[in-house]
XYZ file of N, CA, C and O in Angstrom:
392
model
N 2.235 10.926 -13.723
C 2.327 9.497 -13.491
C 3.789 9.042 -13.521
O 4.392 8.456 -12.622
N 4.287 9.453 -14.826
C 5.640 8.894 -14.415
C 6.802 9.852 -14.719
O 7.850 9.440 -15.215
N 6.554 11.355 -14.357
C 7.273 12.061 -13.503
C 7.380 13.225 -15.358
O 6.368 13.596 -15.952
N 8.024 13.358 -15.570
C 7.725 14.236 -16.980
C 7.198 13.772 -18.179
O 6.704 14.473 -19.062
N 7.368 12.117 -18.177
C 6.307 11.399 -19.221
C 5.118 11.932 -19.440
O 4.342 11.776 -18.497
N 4.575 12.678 -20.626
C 3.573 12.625 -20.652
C 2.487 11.096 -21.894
O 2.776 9.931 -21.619
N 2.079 11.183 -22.338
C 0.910 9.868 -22.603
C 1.490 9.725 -23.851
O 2.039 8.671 -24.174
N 1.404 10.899 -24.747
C 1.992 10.887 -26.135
C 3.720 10.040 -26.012
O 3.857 9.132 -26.832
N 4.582 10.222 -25.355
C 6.053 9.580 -24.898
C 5.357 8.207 -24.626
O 5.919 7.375 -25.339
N 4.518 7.720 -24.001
C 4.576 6.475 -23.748
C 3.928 5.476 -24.500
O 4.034 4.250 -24.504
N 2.849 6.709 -25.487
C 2.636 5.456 -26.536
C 3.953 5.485 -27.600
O 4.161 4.309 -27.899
N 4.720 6.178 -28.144
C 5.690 6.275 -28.682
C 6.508 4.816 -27.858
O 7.078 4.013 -28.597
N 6.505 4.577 -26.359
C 7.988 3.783 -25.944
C 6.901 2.285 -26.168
O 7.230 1.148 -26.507
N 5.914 2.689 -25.920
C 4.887 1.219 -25.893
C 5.062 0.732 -27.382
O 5.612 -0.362 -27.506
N 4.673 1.388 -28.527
C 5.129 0.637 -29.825
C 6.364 0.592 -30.639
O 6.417 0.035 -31.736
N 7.518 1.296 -29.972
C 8.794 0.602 -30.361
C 9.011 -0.736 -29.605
O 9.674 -1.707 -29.968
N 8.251 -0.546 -28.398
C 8.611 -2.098 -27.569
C 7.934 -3.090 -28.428
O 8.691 -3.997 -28.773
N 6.617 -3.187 -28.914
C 5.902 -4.049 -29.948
C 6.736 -4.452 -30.981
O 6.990 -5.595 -31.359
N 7.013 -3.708 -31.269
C 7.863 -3.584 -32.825
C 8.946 -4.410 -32.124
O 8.702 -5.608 -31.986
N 9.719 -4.095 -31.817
C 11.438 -4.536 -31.193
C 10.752 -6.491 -30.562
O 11.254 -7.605 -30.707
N 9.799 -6.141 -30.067
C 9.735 -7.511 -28.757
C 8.725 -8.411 -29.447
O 8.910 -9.620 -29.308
N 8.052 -8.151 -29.914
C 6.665 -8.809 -30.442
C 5.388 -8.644 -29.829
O 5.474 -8.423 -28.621
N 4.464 -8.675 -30.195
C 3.337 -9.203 -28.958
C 3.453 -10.122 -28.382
O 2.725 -10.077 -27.390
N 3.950 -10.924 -28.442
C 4.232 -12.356 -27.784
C 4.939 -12.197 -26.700
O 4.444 -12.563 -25.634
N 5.725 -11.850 -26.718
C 7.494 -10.953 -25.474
C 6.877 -10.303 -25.316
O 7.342 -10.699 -24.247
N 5.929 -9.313 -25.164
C 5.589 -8.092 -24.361
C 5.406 -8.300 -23.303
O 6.095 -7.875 -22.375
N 3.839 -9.430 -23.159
C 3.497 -9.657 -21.559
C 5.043 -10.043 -20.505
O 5.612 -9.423 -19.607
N 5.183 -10.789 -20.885
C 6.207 -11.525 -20.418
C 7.655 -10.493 -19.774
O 8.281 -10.868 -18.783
N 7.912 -9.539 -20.328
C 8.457 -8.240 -20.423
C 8.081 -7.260 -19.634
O 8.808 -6.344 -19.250
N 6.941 -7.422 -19.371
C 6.197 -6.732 -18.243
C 6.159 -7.064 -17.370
O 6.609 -6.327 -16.493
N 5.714 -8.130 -17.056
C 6.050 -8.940 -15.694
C 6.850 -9.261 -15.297
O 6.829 -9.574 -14.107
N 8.110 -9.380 -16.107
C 9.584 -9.740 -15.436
C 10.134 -8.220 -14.615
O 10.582 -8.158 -13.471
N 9.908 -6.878 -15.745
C 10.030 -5.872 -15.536
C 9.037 -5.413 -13.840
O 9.814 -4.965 -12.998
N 7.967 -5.468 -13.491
C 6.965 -5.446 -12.323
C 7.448 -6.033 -11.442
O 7.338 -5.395 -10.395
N 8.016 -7.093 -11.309
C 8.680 -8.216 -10.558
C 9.857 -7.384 -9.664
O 9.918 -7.235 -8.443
N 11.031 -6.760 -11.033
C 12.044 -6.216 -11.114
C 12.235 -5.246 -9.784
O 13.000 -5.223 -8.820
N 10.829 -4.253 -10.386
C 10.814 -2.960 -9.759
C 10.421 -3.251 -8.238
O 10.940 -2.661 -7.291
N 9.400 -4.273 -8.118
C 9.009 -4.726 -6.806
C 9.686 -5.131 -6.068
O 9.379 -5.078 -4.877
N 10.804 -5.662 -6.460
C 12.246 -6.473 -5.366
C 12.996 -5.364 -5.106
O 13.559 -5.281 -4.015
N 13.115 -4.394 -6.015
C 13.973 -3.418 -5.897
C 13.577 -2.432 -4.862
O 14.416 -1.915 -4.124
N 12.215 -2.143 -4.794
C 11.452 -1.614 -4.033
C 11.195 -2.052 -2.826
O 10.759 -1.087 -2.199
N 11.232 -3.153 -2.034
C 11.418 -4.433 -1.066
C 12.897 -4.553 -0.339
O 13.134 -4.621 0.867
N 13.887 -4.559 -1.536
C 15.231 -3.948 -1.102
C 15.920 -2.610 -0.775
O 17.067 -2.432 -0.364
N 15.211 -1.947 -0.980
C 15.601 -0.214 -0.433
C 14.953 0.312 0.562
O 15.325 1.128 1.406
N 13.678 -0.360 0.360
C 13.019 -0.401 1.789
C 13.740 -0.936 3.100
O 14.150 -0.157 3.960
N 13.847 -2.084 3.182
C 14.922 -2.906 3.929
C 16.161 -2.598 4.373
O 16.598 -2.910 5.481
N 16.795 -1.935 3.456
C 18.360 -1.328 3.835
C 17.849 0.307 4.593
O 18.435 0.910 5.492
N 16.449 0.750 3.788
C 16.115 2.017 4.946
C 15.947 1.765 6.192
O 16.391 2.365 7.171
N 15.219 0.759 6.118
C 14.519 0.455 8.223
C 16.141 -0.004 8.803
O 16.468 0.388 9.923
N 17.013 -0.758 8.064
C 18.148 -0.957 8.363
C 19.484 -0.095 8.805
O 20.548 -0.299 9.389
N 18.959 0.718 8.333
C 19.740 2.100 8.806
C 19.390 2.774 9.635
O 20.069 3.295 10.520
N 17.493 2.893 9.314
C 17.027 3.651 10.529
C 17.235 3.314 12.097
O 17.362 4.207 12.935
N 17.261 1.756 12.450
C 17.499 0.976 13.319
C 18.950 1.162 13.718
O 19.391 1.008 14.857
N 19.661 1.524 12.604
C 21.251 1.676 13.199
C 21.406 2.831 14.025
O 21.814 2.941 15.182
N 20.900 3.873 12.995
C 20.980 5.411 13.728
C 20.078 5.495 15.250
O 20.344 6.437 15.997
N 19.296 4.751 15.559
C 18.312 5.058 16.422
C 19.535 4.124 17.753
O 19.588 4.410 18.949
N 20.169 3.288 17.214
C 20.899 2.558 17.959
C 21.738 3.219 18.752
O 21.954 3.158 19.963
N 22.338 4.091 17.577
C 23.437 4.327 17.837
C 23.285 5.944 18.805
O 24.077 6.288 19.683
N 22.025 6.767 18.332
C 21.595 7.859 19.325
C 21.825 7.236 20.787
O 22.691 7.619 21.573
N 20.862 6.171 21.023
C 20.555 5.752 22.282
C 21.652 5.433 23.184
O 21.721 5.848 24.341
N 22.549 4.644 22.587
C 24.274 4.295 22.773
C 24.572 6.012 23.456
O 24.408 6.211 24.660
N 24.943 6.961 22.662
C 25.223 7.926 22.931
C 24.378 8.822 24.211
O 25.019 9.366 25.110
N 23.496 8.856 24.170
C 22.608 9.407 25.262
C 22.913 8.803 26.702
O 22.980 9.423 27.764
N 23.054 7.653 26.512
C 23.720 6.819 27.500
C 24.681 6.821 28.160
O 24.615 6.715 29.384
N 26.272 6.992 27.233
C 26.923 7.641 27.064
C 27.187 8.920 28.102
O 27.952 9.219 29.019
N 26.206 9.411 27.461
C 26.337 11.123 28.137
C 25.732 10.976 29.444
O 26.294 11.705 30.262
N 24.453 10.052 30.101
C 24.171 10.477 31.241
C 24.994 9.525 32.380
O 24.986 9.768 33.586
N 25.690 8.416 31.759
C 26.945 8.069 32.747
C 28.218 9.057 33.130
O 28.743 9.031 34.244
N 28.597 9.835 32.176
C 28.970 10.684 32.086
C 28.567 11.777 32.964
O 29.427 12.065 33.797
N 27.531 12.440 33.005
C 26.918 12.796 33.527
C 26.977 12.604 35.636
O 27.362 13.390 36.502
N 26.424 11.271 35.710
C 26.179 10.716 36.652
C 27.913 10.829 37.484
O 28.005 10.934 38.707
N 28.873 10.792 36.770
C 30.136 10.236 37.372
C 30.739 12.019 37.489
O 31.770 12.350 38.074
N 30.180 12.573 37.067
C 30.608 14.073 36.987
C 29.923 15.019 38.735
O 30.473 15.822 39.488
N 28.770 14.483 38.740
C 28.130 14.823 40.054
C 28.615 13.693 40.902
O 27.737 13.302 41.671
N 29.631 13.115 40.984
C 29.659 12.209 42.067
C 30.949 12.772 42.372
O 31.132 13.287 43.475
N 31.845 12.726 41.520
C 32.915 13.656 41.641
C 33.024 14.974 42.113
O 34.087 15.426 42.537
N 31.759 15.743 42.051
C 31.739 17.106 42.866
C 31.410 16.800 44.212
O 31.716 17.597 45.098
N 30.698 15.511 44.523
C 29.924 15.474 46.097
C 31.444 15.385 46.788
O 32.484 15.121 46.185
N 31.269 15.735 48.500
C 31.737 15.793 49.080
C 32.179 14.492 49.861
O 31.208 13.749 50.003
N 33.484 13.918 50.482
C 33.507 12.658 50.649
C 32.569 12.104 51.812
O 32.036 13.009 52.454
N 32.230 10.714 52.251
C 31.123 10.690 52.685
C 31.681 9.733 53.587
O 32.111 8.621 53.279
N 31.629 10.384 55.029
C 32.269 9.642 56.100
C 31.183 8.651 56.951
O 30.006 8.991 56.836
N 31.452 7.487 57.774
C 30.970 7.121 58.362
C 30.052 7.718 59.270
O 28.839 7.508 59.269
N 30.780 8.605 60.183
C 30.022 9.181 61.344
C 29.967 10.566 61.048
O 31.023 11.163 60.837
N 28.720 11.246 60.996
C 27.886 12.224 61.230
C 29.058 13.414 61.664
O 29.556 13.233 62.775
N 29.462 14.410 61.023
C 30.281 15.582 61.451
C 29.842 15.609 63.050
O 30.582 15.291 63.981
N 28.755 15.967 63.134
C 28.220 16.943 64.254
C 28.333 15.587 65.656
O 28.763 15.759 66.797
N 27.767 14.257 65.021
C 28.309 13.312 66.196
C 29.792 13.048 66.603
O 30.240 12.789 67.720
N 30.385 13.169 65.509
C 31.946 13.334 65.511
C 32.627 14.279 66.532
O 33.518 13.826 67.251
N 32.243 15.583 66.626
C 32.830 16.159 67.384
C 32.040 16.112 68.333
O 32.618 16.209 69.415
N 30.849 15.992 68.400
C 30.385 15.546 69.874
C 30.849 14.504 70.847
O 30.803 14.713 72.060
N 31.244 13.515 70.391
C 32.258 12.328 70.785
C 33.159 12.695 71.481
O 33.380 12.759 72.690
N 33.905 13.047 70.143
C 35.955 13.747 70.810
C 35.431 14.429 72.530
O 35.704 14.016 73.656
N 34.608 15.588 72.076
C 34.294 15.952 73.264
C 34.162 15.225 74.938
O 34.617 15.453 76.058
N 33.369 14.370 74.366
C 32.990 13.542 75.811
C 34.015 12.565 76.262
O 34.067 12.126 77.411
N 34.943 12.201 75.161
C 36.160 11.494 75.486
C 37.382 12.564 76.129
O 38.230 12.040 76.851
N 37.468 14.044 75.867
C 38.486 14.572 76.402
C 37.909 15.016 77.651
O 38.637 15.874 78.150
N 36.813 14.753 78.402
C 36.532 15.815 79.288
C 36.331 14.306 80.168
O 35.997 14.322 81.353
């Protein structure tokens, strides 16, 4: 339950708290304490999805990244891209020199 605590340890921490707090302060001690753990628990949660959202951001950024990259890398290998058709090209010249 609460990780090497066993039952004998916690009645031991449960009646020094009596003793030290009163019965009166106990409840009260508990619930501030429950409260405590629950915000804390609410807040680590929050800064997790908060991170997770960053990293997922920041993959996607990058992937992106890479296939512009990518994209500008094969455009750079193509060959330049002329108006007129090679093969109409010199078919032309032709009919103009003759």
């Amino acid at each position: 339950m609460f990780g090497s605590l066993g039952m004998p340890e916690l009645i031991v921490i449960f009646v020094i708290a009596l003793i030290i707090f009163g019965p009166r302060k106990l409840p009260e001690l508990g619930k501030s304490l429950g409260k405590s753990i629950a915000e804390f628990k609410r807040a680590s949660n929050e800064l997790k999805s908060t991170l997770e959202e960053e990293i997922r951001m920041e993959e996607q950024k990058t992937k992106q990244e890479e296939a512009a990259k990518a994209v500008q890398a094969s455009q750079a290998s193509l060959p330049p891209v002329s108006d007129v058709p090679p093969a109409y090209d010199s078919a032309h010249k032709a009919d103009k020199t003759a």
